[in-house]
Each structure stands twice: as C-alpha cells, then as structure tokens.
Short mmCIF file of C-alpha atoms in Angstrom, two decimals:
data_model
loop_
_atom_site.label_atom_id
_atom_site.label_comp_id
_atom_site.label_asym_id
_atom_site.label_seq_id
_atom_site.Cartn_x
_atom_site.Cartn_y
_atom_site.Cartn_z
CA MET Q 1060 140.71 129.22 -187.82
CA ALA Q 1061 139.52 130.23 -191.54
CA SER Q 1062 135.55 131.31 -191.67
CA ILE Q 1063 133.29 131.16 -194.76
CA CYS Q 1064 132.15 133.90 -195.98
CA PRO Q 1065 128.49 134.67 -196.24
CA ARG Q 1066 128.35 134.77 -199.94
CA CYS Q 1067 130.12 131.42 -199.60
CA THR Q 1068 127.95 129.93 -197.43
CA LEU Q 1069 124.58 131.17 -198.97
CA ARG Q 1070 126.46 129.39 -201.84
CA LEU Q 1071 126.74 125.93 -200.29
CA HIS Q 1072 123.92 126.02 -198.69
CA ARG Q 1073 121.69 126.64 -202.26
CA ALA Q 1074 123.37 123.87 -204.11
CA ALA Q 1075 123.26 121.17 -201.19
CA GLN Q 1076 119.40 122.20 -200.95
CA ALA Q 1077 119.19 121.53 -204.71
CA GLU Q 1078 120.93 117.88 -204.72
CA LEU Q 1079 118.71 117.34 -202.93
CA ARG Q 1080 115.46 118.21 -204.87
CA SER Q 1081 116.77 116.24 -207.91
CA THR Q 1082 117.02 113.23 -205.33
CA LEU Q 1083 112.82 113.51 -204.60
CA ARG Q 1084 111.64 114.32 -208.16
CA PRO Q 1085 108.16 112.61 -208.40
CA PHE Q 1086 108.55 109.51 -209.50
CA SER Q 1087 106.83 108.25 -212.57
CA THR Q 1088 104.54 105.50 -212.41
CA THR Q 1089 103.97 104.51 -216.00
CA SER Q 1090 106.86 102.05 -215.62
CA ALA Q 1091 105.28 98.22 -216.68
CA ARG Q 1092 105.67 97.77 -212.89
CA SER Q 1093 103.68 100.21 -211.00
CA LYS Q 1094 105.30 101.46 -207.38
CA ALA Q 1095 102.36 103.01 -205.75
CA VAL Q 1096 101.93 101.36 -202.60
CA PRO Q 1097 98.97 99.56 -201.45
CA SER Q 1098 96.81 101.20 -198.52
CA PHE Q 1099 95.56 98.97 -195.38
CA ALA Q 1100 91.97 99.04 -194.02
CA GLN Q 1101 91.70 99.83 -190.43
CA THR Q 1102 91.34 96.48 -188.86
CA SER Q 1103 89.73 95.58 -185.47
CA SER Q 1104 92.98 94.91 -183.88
CA PRO Q 1105 95.18 96.77 -182.49
CA ASP Q 1106 98.26 94.71 -182.69
CA LEU Q 1107 97.31 93.64 -186.78
CA ASP Q 1108 96.46 97.46 -187.31
CA ALA Q 1109 101.02 97.92 -185.84
CA ILE Q 1110 101.93 95.86 -187.76
CA LEU Q 1111 100.29 96.09 -191.15
CA SER Q 1112 101.55 99.73 -190.74
CA THR Q 1113 104.74 98.40 -190.36
CA LEU Q 1114 104.93 96.80 -193.38
CA ARG Q 1115 104.30 99.77 -195.67
CA THR Q 1116 106.57 102.49 -194.06
CA LYS Q 1117 109.83 100.01 -193.32
CA HIS Q 1118 109.25 97.86 -196.65
CA MET Q 1119 107.16 98.63 -198.95
CA ILE Q 1120 107.04 102.33 -199.23
CA PRO Q 1121 111.22 102.13 -198.95
CA ALA Q 1122 111.14 99.22 -202.15
CA ALA Q 1123 108.63 101.35 -203.90
CA LEU Q 1124 110.95 105.05 -203.41
CA PRO Q 1125 114.01 105.15 -206.75
CA LYS Q 1126 117.13 104.74 -206.07
CA PRO Q 1127 118.08 108.41 -205.19
CA THR Q 1128 115.73 108.41 -202.50
CA ARG Q 1129 116.13 104.95 -201.02
CA ARG Q 1130 119.58 106.39 -200.69
CA LEU Q 1131 118.25 109.02 -199.01
CA ILE Q 1132 116.66 107.09 -196.24
CA PHE Q 1133 118.74 105.48 -195.54
CA GLN Q 1134 122.17 106.73 -195.51
CA THR Q 1135 122.52 107.95 -191.92
CA LYS Q 1136 124.60 111.27 -193.22
CA HIS Q 1137 120.87 112.66 -194.72
CA ALA Q 1138 119.38 112.01 -191.40
CA GLN Q 1139 120.75 115.11 -189.91
CA THR Q 1140 118.95 116.83 -193.15
CA LEU Q 1141 115.71 115.61 -193.42
CA LEU Q 1142 115.40 116.36 -190.32
CA ASP Q 1143 115.55 119.84 -190.87
CA ASN Q 1144 114.14 119.96 -193.80
CA PRO Q 1145 111.86 117.49 -193.71
CA GLN Q 1146 110.67 116.07 -197.80
CA THR Q 1147 108.01 113.77 -199.56
CA ALA Q 1148 108.37 111.47 -202.77
CA THR Q 1149 105.16 110.85 -204.03
CA LEU Q 1150 104.34 107.12 -205.56
CA GLY Q 1151 102.11 106.41 -207.69
CA GLY Q 1152 99.43 109.97 -207.27
CA GLU Q 1153 100.26 109.53 -203.10
CA GLU Q 1154 102.57 112.56 -201.44
CA ILE Q 1155 104.26 109.82 -198.77
CA PRO Q 1156 106.71 112.11 -195.48
CA LEU Q 1157 110.09 110.71 -196.25
CA HIS Q 1158 112.48 109.83 -192.50
CA TRP Q 1159 114.87 108.57 -191.86
CA ILE Q 1160 115.36 104.49 -191.27
CA GLU Q 1161 117.77 103.00 -189.32
CA ARG Q 1162 118.19 99.91 -191.53
CA ARG Q 1163 119.94 97.69 -188.65
CA THR Q 1164 117.90 98.32 -186.76
CA GLU Q 1165 114.18 99.59 -187.45
CA ILE Q 1166 113.48 96.60 -189.82
CA PRO Q 1167 112.19 93.97 -188.85
CA ALA Q 1168 112.41 90.79 -190.42
CA LYS Q 1169 109.36 90.90 -193.22
CA ARG Q 1170 108.55 87.73 -192.88
CA LYS Q 1171 108.04 87.61 -188.83
CA LEU Q 1172 105.32 90.91 -189.97
CA VAL Q 1173 104.05 88.69 -192.20
CA LYS Q 1174 103.00 85.91 -190.79
CA ASP Q 1175 102.29 87.41 -187.47
CA ALA Q 1176 99.83 89.41 -189.08
CA ILE Q 1177 98.25 86.24 -190.83
CA ARG Q 1178 97.92 84.62 -187.64
CA LEU Q 1179 96.08 88.05 -186.26
CA MET Q 1180 93.55 87.99 -188.94
CA SER Q 1181 93.87 84.12 -188.73
CA GLN Q 1182 92.54 84.83 -184.94
CA SER Q 1183 90.10 87.51 -185.28
CA ASN Q 1184 86.33 87.37 -185.74
CA ASN Q 1185 86.00 89.78 -187.94
CA ALA Q 1186 85.72 88.55 -191.34
CA GLU Q 1187 87.30 92.05 -192.63
CA ASP Q 1188 90.27 91.91 -191.62
CA TRP Q 1189 90.90 89.00 -193.80
CA SER Q 1190 90.15 91.78 -197.41
CA ASN Q 1191 93.51 93.54 -196.16
CA LEU Q 1192 95.25 89.81 -197.79
CA PRO Q 1193 95.04 91.67 -201.03
CA ALA Q 1194 97.44 94.53 -200.34
CA LEU Q 1195 99.38 93.27 -199.01
CA LEU Q 1196 99.98 90.30 -201.69
CA ARG Q 1197 100.17 93.25 -203.28
CA GLY Q 1198 102.67 95.11 -201.03
CA LEU Q 1199 105.04 91.45 -200.92
CA GLN Q 1200 104.86 92.01 -204.83
CA THR Q 1201 106.49 95.68 -204.21
CA CYS Q 1202 109.03 94.80 -201.68
CA ALA Q 1203 110.38 91.86 -203.58
CA ALA Q 1204 112.84 90.95 -206.68
CA SER Q 1205 110.85 87.51 -206.78
CA PRO Q 1206 107.17 85.88 -206.07
CA PRO Q 1207 107.07 84.77 -202.17
CA LYS Q 1208 108.46 81.59 -201.45
CA ALA Q 1209 105.87 78.01 -201.34
CA VAL Q 1210 106.46 77.77 -197.78
CA LEU Q 1211 104.88 81.08 -197.53
CA VAL Q 1212 101.76 81.14 -199.77
CA GLU Q 1213 100.37 78.05 -198.21
CA PHE Q 1214 100.74 78.76 -194.43
CA ILE Q 1215 99.03 82.37 -196.37
CA VAL Q 1216 95.89 79.79 -198.06
CA ARG Q 1217 96.02 77.50 -194.62
CA LYS Q 1218 95.36 80.34 -192.56
CA ALA Q 1219 93.08 81.72 -194.72
CA VAL Q 1220 90.78 78.46 -195.53
CA ALA Q 1221 90.31 77.30 -191.69
CA ALA Q 1222 88.89 80.33 -191.42
CA GLY Q 1223 86.29 80.09 -193.64
CA GLU Q 1224 88.09 82.71 -196.21
CA VAL Q 1225 87.70 80.60 -199.39
CA GLY Q 1226 86.48 83.53 -201.41
CA ILE Q 1227 89.69 86.07 -200.36
CA ILE Q 1228 91.50 83.55 -201.45
CA LEU Q 1229 90.27 82.95 -204.71
CA ARG Q 1230 90.03 87.11 -205.13
CA CYS Q 1231 93.70 86.73 -204.51
CA LEU Q 1232 93.97 84.07 -207.39
CA THR Q 1233 91.56 86.49 -209.55
CA SER Q 1234 93.75 89.37 -209.14
CA HIS Q 1235 97.53 88.33 -210.38
CA ARG Q 1236 98.81 90.12 -212.39
CA THR Q 1237 99.03 91.80 -208.60
CA THR Q 1238 98.71 89.46 -205.92
CA ASP Q 1239 101.87 87.20 -208.03
CA LEU Q 1240 99.18 84.43 -206.98
CA THR Q 1241 99.09 81.28 -209.38
CA LEU Q 1242 98.18 77.41 -209.26
CA ALA Q 1243 100.34 77.09 -212.32
CA ARG Q 1244 102.95 78.97 -209.51
CA TYR Q 1245 102.09 76.97 -205.83
CA PRO Q 1246 100.20 74.15 -207.42
CA THR Q 1247 99.08 73.00 -203.54
CA ILE Q 1248 96.85 76.07 -203.11
CA THR Q 1249 95.07 73.84 -205.67
CA ARG Q 1250 94.97 70.63 -203.30
CA LEU Q 1251 94.54 73.20 -200.26
CA LEU Q 1252 91.37 74.76 -201.67
CA ALA Q 1253 89.33 71.61 -202.98
CA PRO Q 1254 88.02 70.35 -199.45
CA SER Q 1255 87.83 73.34 -198.64
CA VAL Q 1256 84.75 74.60 -200.79
CA HIS Q 1257 83.27 71.45 -200.17
CA SER Q 1258 83.31 71.87 -196.46
CA THR Q 1259 81.22 75.34 -196.96
CA ALA Q 1260 78.23 73.35 -197.83
CA LEU Q 1261 79.47 71.20 -194.74
CA ALA Q 1262 79.84 74.51 -192.58
CA GLY Q 1263 75.92 75.34 -193.13
CA GLU Q 1264 74.44 71.78 -192.41
CA TRP Q 1265 73.82 71.35 -196.62
CA SER Q 1266 71.51 74.10 -196.68
CA GLU Q 1267 70.12 75.32 -200.15
CA ASP Q 1268 72.28 79.06 -199.21
CA ALA Q 1269 75.20 77.55 -198.72
CA LEU Q 1270 75.20 74.71 -201.33
CA ARG Q 1271 74.69 77.25 -203.67
CA LYS Q 1272 77.68 78.65 -202.76
CA ALA Q 1273 80.03 75.94 -202.83
CA LEU Q 1274 78.59 75.63 -206.05
CA THR Q 1275 79.61 79.55 -206.73
CA GLN Q 1276 83.07 78.63 -204.78
CA ALA Q 1277 83.49 74.99 -207.10
CA ARG Q 1278 82.90 77.20 -210.33
CA ALA Q 1279 85.05 79.79 -209.62
CA LEU Q 1280 87.76 77.84 -209.15
CA GLY Q 1281 87.28 75.50 -211.83
CA LEU Q 1282 87.16 78.51 -213.80
CA LEU Q 1283 90.41 79.65 -213.02
CA LEU Q 1284 91.89 76.32 -213.56
CA GLU Q 1285 91.04 77.13 -217.15
CA ALA Q 1286 92.82 79.86 -217.39
CA PRO Q 1287 96.29 80.28 -219.01
CA GLU Q 1288 97.61 81.97 -216.84
CA HIS Q 1289 97.10 79.49 -214.17
CA GLN Q 1290 97.84 76.49 -216.26
CA SER Q 1291 101.85 74.85 -215.38
CA PRO Q 1292 104.09 74.36 -219.39
CA LYS Q 1293 102.81 70.99 -221.10
CA ASP Q 1294 106.29 70.64 -220.77
CA SER Q 1295 105.85 70.83 -216.61
CA SER Q 1296 106.27 67.62 -214.05
CA ASN Q 1297 103.69 69.06 -211.84
CA PRO Q 1298 100.05 66.83 -213.39
CA ASP Q 1299 96.81 68.19 -214.60
CA PRO Q 1300 94.90 69.45 -211.33
CA ARG Q 1301 92.06 69.06 -213.93
CA LYS Q 1302 92.68 65.10 -214.10
CA ASP Q 1303 91.82 65.14 -209.90
CA PRO Q 1304 89.98 62.43 -208.93
CA ALA Q 1305 89.56 64.23 -205.07
CA LEU Q 1306 89.38 67.44 -206.49
CA ILE Q 1307 86.57 66.00 -209.64
CA GLY Q 1308 84.85 64.24 -206.50
CA VAL Q 1309 84.52 67.98 -205.03
CA PHE Q 1310 82.46 69.26 -208.02
CA LEU Q 1311 80.56 65.99 -207.87
CA SER Q 1312 79.20 65.91 -204.69
CA LEU Q 1313 78.40 69.09 -204.55
CA SER Q 1314 76.24 69.35 -207.84
CA ALA Q 1315 75.01 65.35 -206.86
CA ALA Q 1316 74.43 66.74 -203.80
CA HIS Q 1317 71.87 69.65 -205.11
CA THR Q 1318 70.46 68.07 -206.84
CA HIS Q 1319 69.33 65.08 -204.79
CA LEU Q 1320 68.57 68.27 -201.95
CA PHE Q 1321 66.60 70.98 -204.19
CA PRO Q 1322 65.59 68.94 -207.37
CA SER Q 1323 63.28 71.47 -208.19
CA SER Q 1324 65.81 74.18 -208.17
CA SER Q 1325 68.85 72.65 -208.86
CA PRO Q 1326 71.50 75.26 -211.07
CA VAL Q 1327 73.14 73.99 -213.78
CA GLU Q 1328 75.90 72.69 -211.59
CA GLY Q 1329 73.45 70.85 -210.16
CA SER Q 1330 71.48 69.25 -213.17
CA LYS Q 1331 71.68 65.18 -213.92
CA ALA Q 1332 72.93 65.71 -216.57
CA THR Q 1333 76.57 67.30 -215.11
CA VAL Q 1334 75.84 64.86 -212.45
CA ALA Q 1335 76.50 62.31 -214.61
CA ALA Q 1336 78.83 64.42 -216.80
CA TYR Q 1337 81.08 64.38 -213.40
CA THR Q 1338 80.88 60.96 -212.34
CA THR Q 1339 82.28 60.43 -216.63
CA ARG Q 1340 85.23 62.12 -215.61
CA LEU Q 1341 86.05 60.66 -212.01
CA LEU Q 1342 86.02 57.51 -213.12
CA ALA Q 1343 88.19 57.35 -215.91
CA ASN Q 1344 90.48 59.51 -213.76
CA LEU Q 1345 90.73 57.32 -210.50
CA GLY Q 1346 92.87 54.75 -211.80
CA PRO Q 1347 94.49 53.03 -208.91
CA LEU Q 1348 92.24 54.23 -206.57
CA VAL Q 1349 89.31 52.52 -207.55
CA GLN Q 1350 90.62 50.55 -204.70
CA PRO Q 1351 90.96 52.75 -201.78
CA LEU Q 1352 94.52 53.25 -200.67
CA SER Q 1353 95.84 51.13 -196.97
CA PHE Q 1354 93.61 54.01 -195.65
CA ALA Q 1355 95.97 54.85 -191.71
CA PRO Q 1356 96.34 58.33 -189.44
CA PRO Q 1357 99.08 60.03 -190.59
CA ALA Q 1358 101.88 60.87 -187.98
CA HIS Q 1359 101.84 64.10 -187.95
CA GLY Q 1360 100.27 66.58 -191.14
CA PRO Q 1361 96.41 66.77 -192.91
CA VAL Q 1362 93.81 63.65 -192.81
CA TRP Q 1363 94.89 63.89 -196.76
CA GLU Q 1364 92.93 60.94 -197.01
CA MET Q 1365 89.43 60.98 -195.23
CA LEU Q 1366 89.86 65.53 -197.08
CA GLU Q 1367 90.49 63.60 -200.42
CA SER Q 1368 88.10 60.60 -200.29
CA VAL Q 1369 84.86 61.13 -198.40
CA PRO Q 1370 83.89 63.91 -201.24
CA ILE Q 1371 85.12 61.49 -203.94
CA TRP Q 1372 82.68 58.11 -201.74
CA GLN Q 1373 79.84 61.19 -201.49
CA GLY Q 1374 79.82 61.77 -204.80
CA LEU Q 1375 79.40 58.27 -206.34
CA ALA Q 1376 77.18 57.52 -203.51
CA LEU Q 1377 74.89 60.25 -203.95
CA ALA Q 1378 75.12 60.08 -208.09
CA GLN Q 1379 73.73 56.41 -207.72
CA LYS Q 1380 70.52 57.83 -206.06
CA VAL Q 1381 69.78 61.31 -208.48
CA LEU Q 1382 70.96 58.88 -211.91
CA GLY Q 1383 69.34 55.57 -211.09
CA ALA Q 1384 69.44 53.02 -213.72
CA GLU Q 1385 71.01 55.62 -215.97
CA CYS Q 1386 74.79 56.17 -213.41
CA PRO Q 1387 77.58 55.35 -215.63
CA GLU Q 1388 79.14 51.71 -214.66
CA LYS Q 1389 76.56 51.33 -211.86
CA GLU Q 1390 78.35 47.80 -210.70
CA LYS Q 1391 81.94 49.04 -210.24
CA VAL Q 1392 80.42 52.46 -208.12
CA GLU Q 1393 78.73 50.66 -206.95
CA SER Q 1394 82.35 48.90 -205.46
CA ILE Q 1395 83.20 52.33 -204.38
CA VAL Q 1396 81.04 53.36 -203.21
CA ALA Q 1397 81.58 50.49 -201.07
CA ASP Q 1398 85.45 50.09 -200.62
CA TYR Q 1399 85.66 54.08 -199.81
CA GLY Q 1400 82.88 53.93 -197.09
CA ALA Q 1401 84.53 50.65 -195.17
CA ALA Q 1402 87.75 52.06 -195.73
CA LEU Q 1403 86.17 55.40 -193.97
CA SER Q 1404 85.02 54.37 -191.97
CA ASN Q 1405 87.95 52.59 -190.09
CA LEU Q 1406 90.01 55.47 -190.61
CA ALA Q 1407 87.79 57.02 -188.74
CA ALA Q 1408 88.00 54.48 -185.70
CA ALA Q 1409 91.85 54.67 -185.86
CA LEU Q 1410 91.00 59.11 -185.66
CA GLU Q 1411 89.03 58.22 -182.45
CA ALA Q 1412 91.34 55.69 -180.85
CA ARG Q 1413 94.22 58.78 -181.05
CA GLY Q 1414 92.03 60.78 -179.65
CA GLY Q 1415 92.19 63.42 -182.41
CA GLY Q 1416 90.30 66.89 -180.70
CA GLU Q 1417 89.28 69.88 -182.11
CA GLY Q 1418 91.42 72.36 -183.87
CA THR Q 1419 93.38 68.97 -184.71
CA TYR Q 1420 94.09 67.35 -187.94
CA GLY Q 1421 92.03 64.87 -186.27
CA GLY Q 1422 89.29 66.51 -185.26
CA GLU Q 1423 89.33 67.98 -188.79
CA ALA Q 1424 88.48 65.24 -190.33
CA LEU Q 1425 86.61 63.78 -188.59
CA LYS Q 1426 84.12 66.48 -189.05
CA VAL Q 1427 84.18 65.95 -192.54
CA TRP Q 1428 84.15 62.36 -191.67
CA GLU Q 1429 81.30 62.65 -189.37
CA GLY Q 1430 79.43 65.04 -191.13
CA ALA Q 1431 78.95 63.13 -194.56
CA LEU Q 1432 75.66 63.13 -196.27
CA ARG Q 1433 73.93 59.96 -195.07
CA ILE Q 1434 70.76 58.95 -197.76
#
C-alpha cells in the first residue's frame, strides 16, 4: 500500500483546517432579521428547564446558524471532526460550542416540546416561570419559516390566561416584532383576553387594587387594538373587534364598577362620562344581541354565552346605578338588563344541573356568574 509522505500529510491537514475555519466565520447580526438566539431564565421546574434547553440547542441554535455551519453539525462526515477539533460559532455576540447532532434521532418534535413547556408553566405555582414566554416565542420565530399555527398560539394563550397571566400575553403582543404575535394574525386572542381581563377584577373580589389592575389591562388591550399592526386589512373578512359587544361590555363593566364602588378615586377610565360613552357605544353595536340568544350549555368547549354576556349584563346594570336619569336610552337599558339576567340565570341553572365542577368549562362559567356584582 502506497504511503503518504509527512509533508503531504501536513499539507492536507492544513487544507482541511482552512476549509473548516471558513465555515465557522462569525455570523453577522446586521441582517434585517437578527439571528441572536434568546436565552431562558432558570425556572422552578427542572423538567421545564430541560425542555427549554432542548428547544434552544436542538431547534433554535441550528436554525440560526449560517448554512455552512449548519451542514457541519448535521452531516455525519463531520461528527468525528467536531469531536477531535471543538469549534464555536458566534451568534449575536454569543460564542456557542458546536456539537454534531444526529438529526434523525436526536431532535424531538418542536411542537410537542412547546406544548409540554406551556403545560409545565401552567402547572407551576411560580408566576416567574411565565417570564420565559416572550423568549420562547422569539425563539420560535428564529427557527420557523412562518409564524406559529393559530391552533398552537391559541393553546398558549388559553393556558396563560387560565393561569391568570394576562399581563404576559399583553407583553408578548406589545413586542410583536420579536414574538410574531399580533391580534390581526390571531384574532381569537382578543376573544380569549376580554373575559380574562374582566376576571382579573372578579378574582380580586372587586377590590380597588383588582379593579385598577383590570382597568390597566383593558386600557393596554384597547391601545393594541388601535395600533395598525394589530388591525386586519380593510378588505379582510375579520370583523372589527373594537365593535364587538363582548369587548365593549368588558370596558363598560370595569369602568362602571370602579365609578360605582370607588367614586372618590375613579381614574379617567372610571369617570361618569366614560361610563356614558361606553354605554352608548355598546347599545350602538349590540344589534340582534339586544335580545339575548336562547342560551343553552354547549356540548363541549368554553361557555362563551356566559363569559361574554355577564360583562354586558353587569356593565349595563351598573351604568343604570352610576348614571341614573342620565343613562342613555334608559328604558332600553332596563329591558336589556332584565332579559339578560333571566337568560343567564337559566343558563346557570342548566350548568349546575349538568354538574360543572372545578376546573371544567362549566365550572369556570358558573364562577363568572356567581362572582358578578349584584348591587
């Protein structure tokens, strides 16, 4: 067998090293879309930490690497080279060690990892664990050619608001440029957020602090809906959420509750003028909902009739108290309050008969009805 002389061996080794180094030149972060990979804060759950780490190392980092470097960590022929000659790549100023990855067996499904991470966040008693959600969404933006599917985003938002983390969703929407989360792209978010904002006050038993927190959330949601990036195109088939009676009912209910319960310290959102304005706006957009629908418990899923109608009923009932003779269309408001009250009572009775317990959709709906203000 012919042997290679030492000089030729050295030349071949240097050529290979030069080729390897050429694939590892630091990646510039001056591109239109930064490839810096987000980091995650330590959580209260070792399992959650492990999942977030796996998402970062197996999905986010490989997707952010330049193509030549990505080939290096995935192609079998480079496995031994990376073992013998450890290398790093620079992403967003961070030096990241490169390790060969067997892409057929070592990369867990991304969607499952995300859902497992969200489930663990929702099961945690530590609200700080949710602070990783913006970084998680930024990372998904890095490792996907298109925004997350609506069904996954809705899963994330449902779990967050069920855990009382309305604020973190509003924060992700505010940072839409890095999270890809907008109310125009995912209009269901508005429907999920509105009753959850109302429940912020209910969970705090309508205390002044709880109402102020809920009003702050409502104002943040209202500002987002006014931002162009969160509005659907004019030719879109999506209805304008700003005209949605369920959303206006939440704004009315919160402002009227604060004005009625704490008249001496009502913020701008809780003034009588604001209550009158929301009342007028709600009446103008109720349309066929002036007469409540024939409420019946759904076979499955959230009891939207209860979640969305209680704020309308409570808001108009409180508007009567706050505004008195100055209430817009007073007789119409009285009729709506009476009709909605009767329909919601019947729906609550049907849910109780069905046995909606704690943690069920029926149980959550009953909690909203039973916790409403009755003055």
